[in-house]
Amino acid sequence: MIGGALAVCGALGVWLLVTAHADMSLVPRRWSSALGASPTASPRRLLLGTLSAVAAALAGWTAAWMLFGGFIAPALIAACSAVMPGRSTAARRRWRTAQSRQAWPGLLAEIRIGVAHRNQSIPAALFAAGTGAPADMRHAFEEAARAWVLSTDFESSLRLLKTSLADPTTDAICETLLAAHQIGGVRLETRLRGLAEAAHAEAAARSDARAKQAGARFARGFVALVPGFMAMIGLSIGRGREAYQAPDGQWLVAFSVLAVIGCWLWAGRIMAIPQRKRVFLL
């Protein structure tokens, strides 16, 4: 098992290094998502994701074999463990995106002040406000500002910003700022204030929804750990390990693991906060 996993990992690493300058859109989207990377991720990130998945699978196999013995239960738990690093990385990315989205009301307020009181243009006010953006957003603003300085093409600079942040709120704000820059008007300050209020209302509604779900999310994680503790306690009761190693015990453990995973995924699905779809992609 370990030798085969290491051989597969080594072959995959060689392939990723050879294709380092190739078009990574050829990598399947489902594969990159399972590894916690975006479809356009670099070969290095894909390799690190693959190594993390292999290490998690080996750890899951070892722990399950020590608890239950046999083959069926360890194989199932190893398969489930392999996807955990990717899901954890994706969850952290979603959390950072949610935190960054909450910064837009303050950024829009800075843009409005720059336009109305400092006589700055919309591009200058946008990129000046971007210097105070959160760390996860600042790099995208720096790239867009660099493109603006080199080309003075506000539309292409905003396209670069939208691509880097990949967020529906950013898409809507960038399109509104582009229209305001191209059309202009005497009510520009009022429109910017309304845009900031809309972004603030959306961020507040999402924060309130997450706060209301805090107890349910804690219960979801706690309940998922209970079967593991019960399985460990079962080892000290009578002939616990021998019962787990029996064919019937292996199948019952596998069924229990699948039931816990199904309930976990179902609970996450019904608690998911709806995300707006990106519509300004061109």
PDB file of C-alpha atoms in Angstrom:
ATOM      1  CA  MET A   1       0.000   0.000   0.000  1.00  0.00           C
ATOM      2  CA  ILE A   2       2.676   2.512   1.085  1.00  0.00           C
ATOM      3  CA  GLY A   3       5.047   1.520  -1.734  1.00  0.00           C
ATOM      4  CA  GLY A   4       2.329   1.839  -4.364  1.00  0.00           C
ATOM      5  CA  ALA A   5       1.234   5.234  -3.036  1.00  0.00           C
ATOM      6  CA  LEU A   6       4.811   6.530  -3.079  1.00  0.00           C
ATOM      7  CA  ALA A   7       5.325   5.266  -6.630  1.00  0.00           C
ATOM      8  CA  VAL A   8       2.154   6.993  -7.846  1.00  0.00           C
ATOM      9  CA  CYS A   9       3.086  10.208  -6.057  1.00  0.00           C
ATOM     10  CA  GLY A  10       6.580  10.160  -7.574  1.00  0.00           C
ATOM     11  CA  ALA A  11       5.257   9.603 -11.091  1.00  0.00           C
ATOM     12  CA  LEU A  12       2.742  12.424 -10.655  1.00  0.00           C
ATOM     13  CA  GLY A  13       5.462  14.739  -9.375  1.00  0.00           C
ATOM     14  CA  VAL A  14       7.631  14.059 -12.420  1.00  0.00           C
ATOM     15  CA  TRP A  15       4.682  14.724 -14.753  1.00  0.00           C
ATOM     16  CA  LEU A  16       3.873  18.015 -13.042  1.00  0.00           C
ATOM     17  CA  LEU A  17       7.489  19.170 -13.239  1.00  0.00           C
ATOM     18  CA  VAL A  18       7.709  18.282 -16.933  1.00  0.00           C
ATOM     19  CA  THR A  19       4.496  20.166 -17.703  1.00  0.00           C
ATOM     20  CA  ALA A  20       5.415  23.193 -15.600  1.00  0.00           C
ATOM     21  CA  HIS A  21       5.099  25.527 -18.598  1.00  0.00           C
ATOM     22  CA  ALA A  22       2.201  23.757 -20.250  1.00  0.00           C
ATOM     23  CA  ASP A  23      -1.390  24.897 -20.398  1.00  0.00           C
ATOM     24  CA  MET A  24      -2.760  23.905 -16.991  1.00  0.00           C
ATOM     25  CA  SER A  25      -6.350  24.203 -18.209  1.00  0.00           C
ATOM     26  CA  LEU A  26      -5.825  20.591 -19.323  1.00  0.00           C
ATOM     27  CA  VAL A  27      -5.882  19.546 -15.652  1.00  0.00           C
ATOM     28  CA  PRO A  28      -9.391  18.297 -14.817  1.00  0.00           C
ATOM     29  CA  ARG A  29     -11.413  20.772 -12.794  1.00  0.00           C
ATOM     30  CA  ARG A  30     -12.688  18.091 -10.428  1.00  0.00           C
ATOM     31  CA  TRP A  31      -9.129  16.945  -9.733  1.00  0.00           C
ATOM     32  CA  SER A  32      -7.858  20.439  -8.971  1.00  0.00           C
ATOM     33  CA  SER A  33     -10.913  21.158  -6.792  1.00  0.00           C
ATOM     34  CA  ALA A  34     -10.393  17.953  -4.826  1.00  0.00           C
ATOM     35  CA  LEU A  35      -6.795  19.009  -4.173  1.00  0.00           C
ATOM     36  CA  GLY A  36      -7.946  22.418  -2.938  1.00  0.00           C
ATOM     37  CA  ALA A  37      -6.501  24.311  -5.914  1.00  0.00           C
ATOM     38  CA  SER A  38      -8.105  26.406  -8.594  1.00  0.00           C
ATOM     39  CA  PRO A  39      -8.365  25.029 -12.159  1.00  0.00           C
ATOM     40  CA  THR A  40      -5.535  27.386 -13.186  1.00  0.00           C
ATOM     41  CA  ALA A  41      -3.276  26.496 -10.261  1.00  0.00           C
ATOM     42  CA  SER A  42       0.448  26.143 -10.821  1.00  0.00           C
ATOM     43  CA  PRO A  43       2.056  22.683 -11.019  1.00  0.00           C
ATOM     44  CA  ARG A  44       3.743  23.356  -7.682  1.00  0.00           C
ATOM     45  CA  ARG A  45       0.403  23.870  -5.939  1.00  0.00           C
ATOM     46  CA  LEU A  46      -1.026  20.763  -7.566  1.00  0.00           C
ATOM     47  CA  LEU A  47       2.007  18.766  -6.464  1.00  0.00           C
ATOM     48  CA  LEU A  48       1.721  20.031  -2.888  1.00  0.00           C
ATOM     49  CA  GLY A  49      -1.992  19.235  -2.895  1.00  0.00           C
ATOM     50  CA  THR A  50      -1.290  15.728  -4.162  1.00  0.00           C
ATOM     51  CA  LEU A  51       1.370  15.135  -1.516  1.00  0.00           C
ATOM     52  CA  SER A  52      -1.003  16.377   1.189  1.00  0.00           C
ATOM     53  CA  ALA A  53      -3.735  14.036  -0.046  1.00  0.00           C
ATOM     54  CA  VAL A  54      -1.362  11.052  -0.086  1.00  0.00           C
ATOM     55  CA  ALA A  55      -0.063  11.865   3.399  1.00  0.00           C
ATOM     56  CA  ALA A  56      -3.603  12.239   4.750  1.00  0.00           C
ATOM     57  CA  ALA A  57      -4.630   8.935   3.141  1.00  0.00           C
ATOM     58  CA  LEU A  58      -1.663   7.122   4.708  1.00  0.00           C
ATOM     59  CA  ALA A  59      -2.408   8.672   8.099  1.00  0.00           C
ATOM     60  CA  GLY A  60      -6.071   7.710   7.833  1.00  0.00           C
ATOM     61  CA  TRP A  61      -5.169   4.163   6.788  1.00  0.00           C
ATOM     62  CA  THR A  62      -2.734   3.766   9.698  1.00  0.00           C
ATOM     63  CA  ALA A  63      -5.144   5.116  12.315  1.00  0.00           C
ATOM     64  CA  ALA A  64      -8.046   3.022  11.005  1.00  0.00           C
ATOM     65  CA  TRP A  65      -5.939  -0.118  10.846  1.00  0.00           C
ATOM     66  CA  MET A  66      -4.792   0.388  14.437  1.00  0.00           C
ATOM     67  CA  LEU A  67      -8.409   0.780  15.536  1.00  0.00           C
ATOM     68  CA  PHE A  68     -10.309  -1.662  13.364  1.00  0.00           C
ATOM     69  CA  GLY A  69      -7.764  -3.866  11.586  1.00  0.00           C
ATOM     70  CA  GLY A  70      -8.840  -5.610   8.401  1.00  0.00           C
ATOM     71  CA  PHE A  71      -8.962  -3.918   4.994  1.00  0.00           C
ATOM     72  CA  ILE A  72     -12.457  -2.592   4.231  1.00  0.00           C
ATOM     73  CA  ALA A  73     -12.706   0.020   6.997  1.00  0.00           C
ATOM     74  CA  PRO A  74      -9.115   1.310   6.643  1.00  0.00           C
ATOM     75  CA  ALA A  75      -9.487   1.607   2.853  1.00  0.00           C
ATOM     76  CA  LEU A  76     -12.700   3.623   3.187  1.00  0.00           C
ATOM     77  CA  ILE A  77     -11.288   5.894   5.881  1.00  0.00           C
ATOM     78  CA  ALA A  78      -8.099   6.405   3.842  1.00  0.00           C
ATOM     79  CA  ALA A  79     -10.189   7.472   0.830  1.00  0.00           C
ATOM     80  CA  CYS A  80     -12.134   9.920   2.986  1.00  0.00           C
ATOM     81  CA  SER A  81      -8.945  11.261   4.582  1.00  0.00           C
ATOM     82  CA  ALA A  82      -7.396  11.923   1.166  1.00  0.00           C
ATOM     83  CA  VAL A  83      -9.943  14.635   0.343  1.00  0.00           C
ATOM     84  CA  MET A  84      -9.740  16.380   3.712  1.00  0.00           C
ATOM     85  CA  PRO A  85      -6.686  18.609   2.956  1.00  0.00           C
ATOM     86  CA  GLY A  86      -8.283  19.849  -0.267  1.00  0.00           C
ATOM     87  CA  ARG A  87     -11.597  20.585   1.416  1.00  0.00           C
ATOM     88  CA  SER A  88      -9.805  22.360   4.256  1.00  0.00           C
ATOM     89  CA  THR A  89      -7.871  24.533   1.794  1.00  0.00           C
ATOM     90  CA  ALA A  90     -11.053  25.359  -0.126  1.00  0.00           C
ATOM     91  CA  ALA A  91     -12.832  26.249   3.128  1.00  0.00           C
ATOM     92  CA  ARG A  92     -10.014  28.607   4.119  1.00  0.00           C
ATOM     93  CA  ARG A  93     -10.158  30.216   0.666  1.00  0.00           C
ATOM     94  CA  ARG A  94     -13.916  30.771   0.999  1.00  0.00           C
ATOM     95  CA  TRP A  95     -13.407  32.265   4.450  1.00  0.00           C
ATOM     96  CA  ARG A  96     -10.760  34.676   3.162  1.00  0.00           C
ATOM     97  CA  THR A  97     -13.062  35.666   0.304  1.00  0.00           C
ATOM     98  CA  ALA A  98     -15.887  36.362   2.754  1.00  0.00           C
ATOM     99  CA  GLN A  99     -13.586  38.461   4.930  1.00  0.00           C
ATOM    100  CA  SER A 100     -12.334  40.389   1.922  1.00  0.00           C
ATOM    101  CA  ARG A 101     -15.886  41.047   0.751  1.00  0.00           C
ATOM    102  CA  GLN A 102     -16.597  42.843   4.016  1.00  0.00           C
ATOM    103  CA  ALA A 103     -13.857  45.361   3.222  1.00  0.00           C
ATOM    104  CA  TRP A 104     -15.639  46.775   0.167  1.00  0.00           C
ATOM    105  CA  PRO A 105     -17.937  49.216   2.058  1.00  0.00           C
ATOM    106  CA  GLY A 106     -14.905  50.913   3.615  1.00  0.00           C
ATOM    107  CA  LEU A 107     -13.061  50.955   0.289  1.00  0.00           C
ATOM    108  CA  LEU A 108     -16.060  52.527  -1.430  1.00  0.00           C
ATOM    109  CA  ALA A 109     -16.229  55.181   1.285  1.00  0.00           C
ATOM    110  CA  GLU A 110     -12.568  55.992   0.610  1.00  0.00           C
ATOM    111  CA  ILE A 111     -13.270  56.177  -3.129  1.00  0.00           C
ATOM    112  CA  ARG A 112     -16.190  58.548  -2.553  1.00  0.00           C
ATOM    113  CA  ILE A 113     -14.060  60.811  -0.354  1.00  0.00           C
ATOM    114  CA  GLY A 114     -11.260  60.802  -2.912  1.00  0.00           C
ATOM    115  CA  VAL A 115     -13.611  61.695  -5.776  1.00  0.00           C
ATOM    116  CA  ALA A 116     -15.768  64.244  -3.956  1.00  0.00           C
ATOM    117  CA  HIS A 117     -13.298  65.983  -1.646  1.00  0.00           C
ATOM    118  CA  ARG A 118      -9.841  65.369  -3.130  1.00  0.00           C
ATOM    119  CA  ASN A 119     -10.820  65.862  -6.776  1.00  0.00           C
ATOM    120  CA  GLN A 120      -9.341  62.512  -7.742  1.00  0.00           C
ATOM    121  CA  SER A 121     -10.464  60.554 -10.759  1.00  0.00           C
ATOM    122  CA  ILE A 122     -12.262  57.257 -10.162  1.00  0.00           C
ATOM    123  CA  PRO A 123      -9.221  55.150 -11.154  1.00  0.00           C
ATOM    124  CA  ALA A 124      -6.905  57.181  -8.912  1.00  0.00           C
ATOM    125  CA  ALA A 125      -9.337  57.003  -5.998  1.00  0.00           C
ATOM    126  CA  LEU A 126      -9.874  53.257  -6.497  1.00  0.00           C
ATOM    127  CA  PHE A 127      -6.205  52.332  -6.522  1.00  0.00           C
ATOM    128  CA  ALA A 128      -5.407  54.741  -3.685  1.00  0.00           C
ATOM    129  CA  ALA A 129      -8.096  53.062  -1.576  1.00  0.00           C
ATOM    130  CA  GLY A 130      -6.689  49.663  -2.580  1.00  0.00           C
ATOM    131  CA  THR A 131      -3.444  50.396  -0.726  1.00  0.00           C
ATOM    132  CA  GLY A 132      -5.415  50.039   2.506  1.00  0.00           C
ATOM    133  CA  ALA A 133      -7.253  46.863   1.461  1.00  0.00           C
ATOM    134  CA  PRO A 134      -6.830  43.595   3.395  1.00  0.00           C
ATOM    135  CA  ALA A 135      -3.725  41.575   2.606  1.00  0.00           C
ATOM    136  CA  ASP A 136      -5.667  39.034   0.538  1.00  0.00           C
ATOM    137  CA  MET A 137      -6.956  41.814  -1.734  1.00  0.00           C
ATOM    138  CA  ARG A 138      -3.944  44.126  -1.789  1.00  0.00           C
ATOM    139  CA  HIS A 139      -1.925  42.113  -4.297  1.00  0.00           C
ATOM    140  CA  ALA A 140      -4.821  42.180  -6.785  1.00  0.00           C
ATOM    141  CA  PHE A 141      -5.107  45.961  -6.403  1.00  0.00           C
ATOM    142  CA  GLU A 142      -1.364  46.384  -6.899  1.00  0.00           C
ATOM    143  CA  GLU A 143      -1.444  44.401 -10.147  1.00  0.00           C
ATOM    144  CA  ALA A 144      -4.434  46.372 -11.440  1.00  0.00           C
ATOM    145  CA  ALA A 145      -2.808  49.678 -10.457  1.00  0.00           C
ATOM    146  CA  ARG A 146       0.370  48.658 -12.285  1.00  0.00           C
ATOM    147  CA  ALA A 147      -1.657  47.846 -15.394  1.00  0.00           C
ATOM    148  CA  TRP A 148      -3.403  51.231 -15.147  1.00  0.00           C
ATOM    149  CA  VAL A 149      -0.106  53.114 -14.879  1.00  0.00           C
ATOM    150  CA  LEU A 150       1.317  51.304 -17.905  1.00  0.00           C
ATOM    151  CA  SER A 151      -1.712  51.417 -20.194  1.00  0.00           C
ATOM    152  CA  THR A 152      -4.166  53.997 -18.723  1.00  0.00           C
ATOM    153  CA  ASP A 153      -6.869  51.549 -19.827  1.00  0.00           C
ATOM    154  CA  PHE A 154      -9.289  51.498 -16.912  1.00  0.00           C
ATOM    155  CA  GLU A 155     -11.453  48.747 -18.395  1.00  0.00           C
ATOM    156  CA  SER A 156      -8.573  46.284 -18.783  1.00  0.00           C
ATOM    157  CA  SER A 157      -7.283  47.177 -15.315  1.00  0.00           C
ATOM    158  CA  LEU A 158     -10.677  46.432 -13.802  1.00  0.00           C
ATOM    159  CA  ARG A 159     -10.826  43.188 -15.783  1.00  0.00           C
ATOM    160  CA  LEU A 160      -7.529  42.177 -14.188  1.00  0.00           C
ATOM    161  CA  LEU A 161      -8.870  43.099 -10.737  1.00  0.00           C
ATOM    162  CA  LYS A 162     -12.041  41.058 -11.280  1.00  0.00           C
ATOM    163  CA  THR A 163     -10.050  38.064 -12.470  1.00  0.00           C
ATOM    164  CA  SER A 164      -7.756  38.172  -9.441  1.00  0.00           C
ATOM    165  CA  LEU A 165     -10.504  38.529  -6.823  1.00  0.00           C
ATOM    166  CA  ALA A 166     -13.102  36.343  -8.620  1.00  0.00           C
ATOM    167  CA  ASP A 167     -16.001  37.574  -6.512  1.00  0.00           C
ATOM    168  CA  PRO A 168     -19.553  38.579  -7.575  1.00  0.00           C
ATOM    169  CA  THR A 169     -19.488  41.671  -5.348  1.00  0.00           C
ATOM    170  CA  THR A 170     -16.229  42.803  -6.914  1.00  0.00           C
ATOM    171  CA  ASP A 171     -17.676  42.227 -10.392  1.00  0.00           C
ATOM    172  CA  ALA A 172     -20.710  44.417  -9.708  1.00  0.00           C
ATOM    173  CA  ILE A 173     -18.661  47.195  -8.084  1.00  0.00           C
ATOM    174  CA  CYS A 174     -16.083  47.233 -10.894  1.00  0.00           C
ATOM    175  CA  GLU A 175     -18.769  47.429 -13.569  1.00  0.00           C
ATOM    176  CA  THR A 176     -20.477  50.297 -11.711  1.00  0.00           C
ATOM    177  CA  LEU A 177     -17.194  52.182 -11.335  1.00  0.00           C
ATOM    178  CA  LEU A 178     -16.391  51.636 -15.018  1.00  0.00           C
ATOM    179  CA  ALA A 179     -19.780  53.008 -16.071  1.00  0.00           C
ATOM    180  CA  ALA A 180     -19.377  55.990 -13.745  1.00  0.00           C
ATOM    181  CA  HIS A 181     -15.896  56.680 -15.144  1.00  0.00           C
ATOM    182  CA  GLN A 182     -17.030  56.466 -18.770  1.00  0.00           C
ATOM    183  CA  ILE A 183     -20.306  58.370 -18.393  1.00  0.00           C
ATOM    184  CA  GLY A 184     -19.602  60.701 -15.493  1.00  0.00           C
ATOM    185  CA  GLY A 185     -22.320  62.953 -14.131  1.00  0.00           C
ATOM    186  CA  VAL A 186     -23.030  65.445 -11.379  1.00  0.00           C
ATOM    187  CA  ARG A 187     -24.541  62.852  -9.008  1.00  0.00           C
ATOM    188  CA  LEU A 188     -21.441  60.712  -8.851  1.00  0.00           C
ATOM    189  CA  GLU A 189     -20.993  61.131  -5.094  1.00  0.00           C
ATOM    190  CA  THR A 190     -24.594  60.057  -4.480  1.00  0.00           C
ATOM    191  CA  ARG A 191     -24.178  56.976  -6.636  1.00  0.00           C
ATOM    192  CA  LEU A 192     -20.966  56.003  -4.856  1.00  0.00           C
ATOM    193  CA  ARG A 193     -22.675  56.434  -1.490  1.00  0.00           C
ATOM    194  CA  GLY A 194     -25.551  54.213  -2.625  1.00  0.00           C
ATOM    195  CA  LEU A 195     -23.113  51.598  -3.883  1.00  0.00           C
ATOM    196  CA  ALA A 196     -21.298  51.611  -0.526  1.00  0.00           C
ATOM    197  CA  GLU A 197     -24.591  51.239   1.346  1.00  0.00           C
ATOM    198  CA  ALA A 198     -25.605  48.292  -0.834  1.00  0.00           C
ATOM    199  CA  ALA A 199     -22.248  46.557  -0.266  1.00  0.00           C
ATOM    200  CA  HIS A 200     -22.512  47.195   3.465  1.00  0.00           C
ATOM    201  CA  ALA A 201     -26.039  45.781   3.605  1.00  0.00           C
ATOM    202  CA  GLU A 202     -24.970  42.614   1.792  1.00  0.00           C
ATOM    203  CA  ALA A 203     -21.921  42.108   4.031  1.00  0.00           C
ATOM    204  CA  ALA A 204     -24.015  42.686   7.155  1.00  0.00           C
ATOM    205  CA  ALA A 205     -26.667  40.198   6.028  1.00  0.00           C
ATOM    206  CA  ARG A 206     -24.051  37.502   5.371  1.00  0.00           C
ATOM    207  CA  SER A 207     -22.317  38.165   8.702  1.00  0.00           C
ATOM    208  CA  ASP A 208     -25.656  37.914  10.504  1.00  0.00           C
ATOM    209  CA  ALA A 209     -26.444  34.621   8.753  1.00  0.00           C
ATOM    210  CA  ARG A 210     -23.058  33.162   9.712  1.00  0.00           C
ATOM    211  CA  ALA A 211     -23.504  34.318  13.325  1.00  0.00           C
ATOM    212  CA  LYS A 212     -26.894  32.610  13.556  1.00  0.00           C
ATOM    213  CA  GLN A 213     -25.351  29.383  12.247  1.00  0.00           C
ATOM    214  CA  ALA A 214     -22.460  29.360  14.730  1.00  0.00           C
ATOM    215  CA  GLY A 215     -24.185  26.979  17.147  1.00  0.00           C
ATOM    216  CA  ALA A 216     -25.318  24.620  14.404  1.00  0.00           C
ATOM    217  CA  ARG A 217     -21.839  24.504  12.862  1.00  0.00           C
ATOM    218  CA  PHE A 218     -20.282  23.701  16.229  1.00  0.00           C
ATOM    219  CA  ALA A 219     -22.823  20.937  16.784  1.00  0.00           C
ATOM    220  CA  ARG A 220     -22.104  19.575  13.312  1.00  0.00           C
ATOM    221  CA  GLY A 221     -18.403  19.227  14.049  1.00  0.00           C
ATOM    222  CA  PHE A 222     -18.961  17.864  17.555  1.00  0.00           C
ATOM    223  CA  VAL A 223     -21.428  15.206  16.450  1.00  0.00           C
ATOM    224  CA  ALA A 224     -19.026  14.088  13.707  1.00  0.00           C
ATOM    225  CA  LEU A 225     -16.355  13.373  16.357  1.00  0.00           C
ATOM    226  CA  VAL A 226     -18.628  11.374  18.667  1.00  0.00           C
ATOM    227  CA  PRO A 227     -18.575   8.132  16.594  1.00  0.00           C
ATOM    228  CA  GLY A 228     -14.763   8.192  16.598  1.00  0.00           C
ATOM    229  CA  PHE A 229     -14.611   8.433  20.388  1.00  0.00           C
ATOM    230  CA  MET A 230     -17.213   5.682  20.695  1.00  0.00           C
ATOM    231  CA  ALA A 231     -15.131   3.451  18.410  1.00  0.00           C
ATOM    232  CA  MET A 232     -12.057   4.025  20.592  1.00  0.00           C
ATOM    233  CA  ILE A 233     -14.031   3.207  23.723  1.00  0.00           C
ATOM    234  CA  GLY A 234     -15.254   0.025  22.054  1.00  0.00           C
ATOM    235  CA  LEU A 235     -11.659  -1.263  21.929  1.00  0.00           C
ATOM    236  CA  SER A 236     -11.581  -1.516  25.719  1.00  0.00           C
ATOM    237  CA  ILE A 237     -14.866  -3.396  26.012  1.00  0.00           C
ATOM    238  CA  GLY A 238     -14.516  -7.157  25.880  1.00  0.00           C
ATOM    239  CA  ARG A 239     -13.034  -8.364  22.585  1.00  0.00           C
ATOM    240  CA  GLY A 240     -13.541  -5.060  20.838  1.00  0.00           C
ATOM    241  CA  ARG A 241     -10.699  -5.196  18.317  1.00  0.00           C
ATOM    242  CA  GLU A 242     -11.483  -8.789  17.352  1.00  0.00           C
ATOM    243  CA  ALA A 243     -15.108  -7.815  16.779  1.00  0.00           C
ATOM    244  CA  TYR A 244     -14.010  -4.931  14.544  1.00  0.00           C
ATOM    245  CA  GLN A 245     -11.761  -7.261  12.534  1.00  0.00           C
ATOM    246  CA  ALA A 246     -14.549  -9.727  11.842  1.00  0.00           C
ATOM    247  CA  PRO A 247     -16.130  -9.449   8.350  1.00  0.00           C
ATOM    248  CA  ASP A 248     -19.444  -8.310   9.810  1.00  0.00           C
ATOM    249  CA  GLY A 249     -17.664  -5.763  11.972  1.00  0.00           C
ATOM    250  CA  GLN A 250     -15.764  -4.388   8.979  1.00  0.00           C
ATOM    251  CA  TRP A 251     -18.936  -3.873   6.987  1.00  0.00           C
ATOM    252  CA  LEU A 252     -20.720  -2.287   9.955  1.00  0.00           C
ATOM    253  CA  VAL A 253     -17.825   0.115  10.484  1.00  0.00           C
ATOM    254  CA  ALA A 254     -17.845   0.982   6.782  1.00  0.00           C
ATOM    255  CA  PHE A 255     -21.605   1.616   6.899  1.00  0.00           C
ATOM    256  CA  SER A 256     -21.162   3.814   9.992  1.00  0.00           C
ATOM    257  CA  VAL A 257     -18.432   5.852   8.311  1.00  0.00           C
ATOM    258  CA  LEU A 258     -20.585   6.355   5.220  1.00  0.00           C
ATOM    259  CA  ALA A 259     -23.548   7.393   7.401  1.00  0.00           C
ATOM    260  CA  VAL A 260     -21.462   9.988   9.247  1.00  0.00           C
ATOM    261  CA  ILE A 261     -20.065  11.375   5.977  1.00  0.00           C
ATOM    262  CA  GLY A 262     -23.541  11.533   4.440  1.00  0.00           C
ATOM    263  CA  CYS A 263     -24.968  13.396   7.436  1.00  0.00           C
ATOM    264  CA  TRP A 264     -21.971  15.760   7.460  1.00  0.00           C
ATOM    265  CA  LEU A 265     -22.372  16.631   3.788  1.00  0.00           C
ATOM    266  CA  TRP A 266     -26.153  16.969   4.073  1.00  0.00           C
ATOM    267  CA  ALA A 267     -25.856  19.302   7.075  1.00  0.00           C
ATOM    268  CA  GLY A 268     -23.274  21.415   5.246  1.00  0.00           C
ATOM    269  CA  ARG A 269     -25.523  21.618   2.205  1.00  0.00           C
ATOM    270  CA  ILE A 270     -28.600  22.855   4.067  1.00  0.00           C
ATOM    271  CA  MET A 271     -26.509  25.384   6.042  1.00  0.00           C
ATOM    272  CA  ALA A 272     -24.708  26.774   2.990  1.00  0.00           C
ATOM    273  CA  ILE A 273     -25.267  30.504   2.509  1.00  0.00           C
ATOM    274  CA  PRO A 274     -26.319  31.119  -1.116  1.00  0.00           C
ATOM    275  CA  GLN A 275     -23.637  32.735  -3.236  1.00  0.00           C
ATOM    276  CA  ARG A 276     -24.382  35.171  -5.996  1.00  0.00           C
ATOM    277  CA  LYS A 277     -23.352  34.010  -9.440  1.00  0.00           C
ATOM    278  CA  ARG A 278     -20.794  35.956 -11.388  1.00  0.00           C
ATOM    279  CA  VAL A 279     -22.421  37.599 -14.405  1.00  0.00           C
ATOM    280  CA  PHE A 280     -19.806  40.177 -15.488  1.00  0.00           C
ATOM    281  CA  LEU A 281     -17.160  37.757 -16.699  1.00  0.00           C
ATOM    282  CA  LEU A 282     -16.108  39.388 -19.985  1.00  0.00           C
TER     283      LEU A 282
END
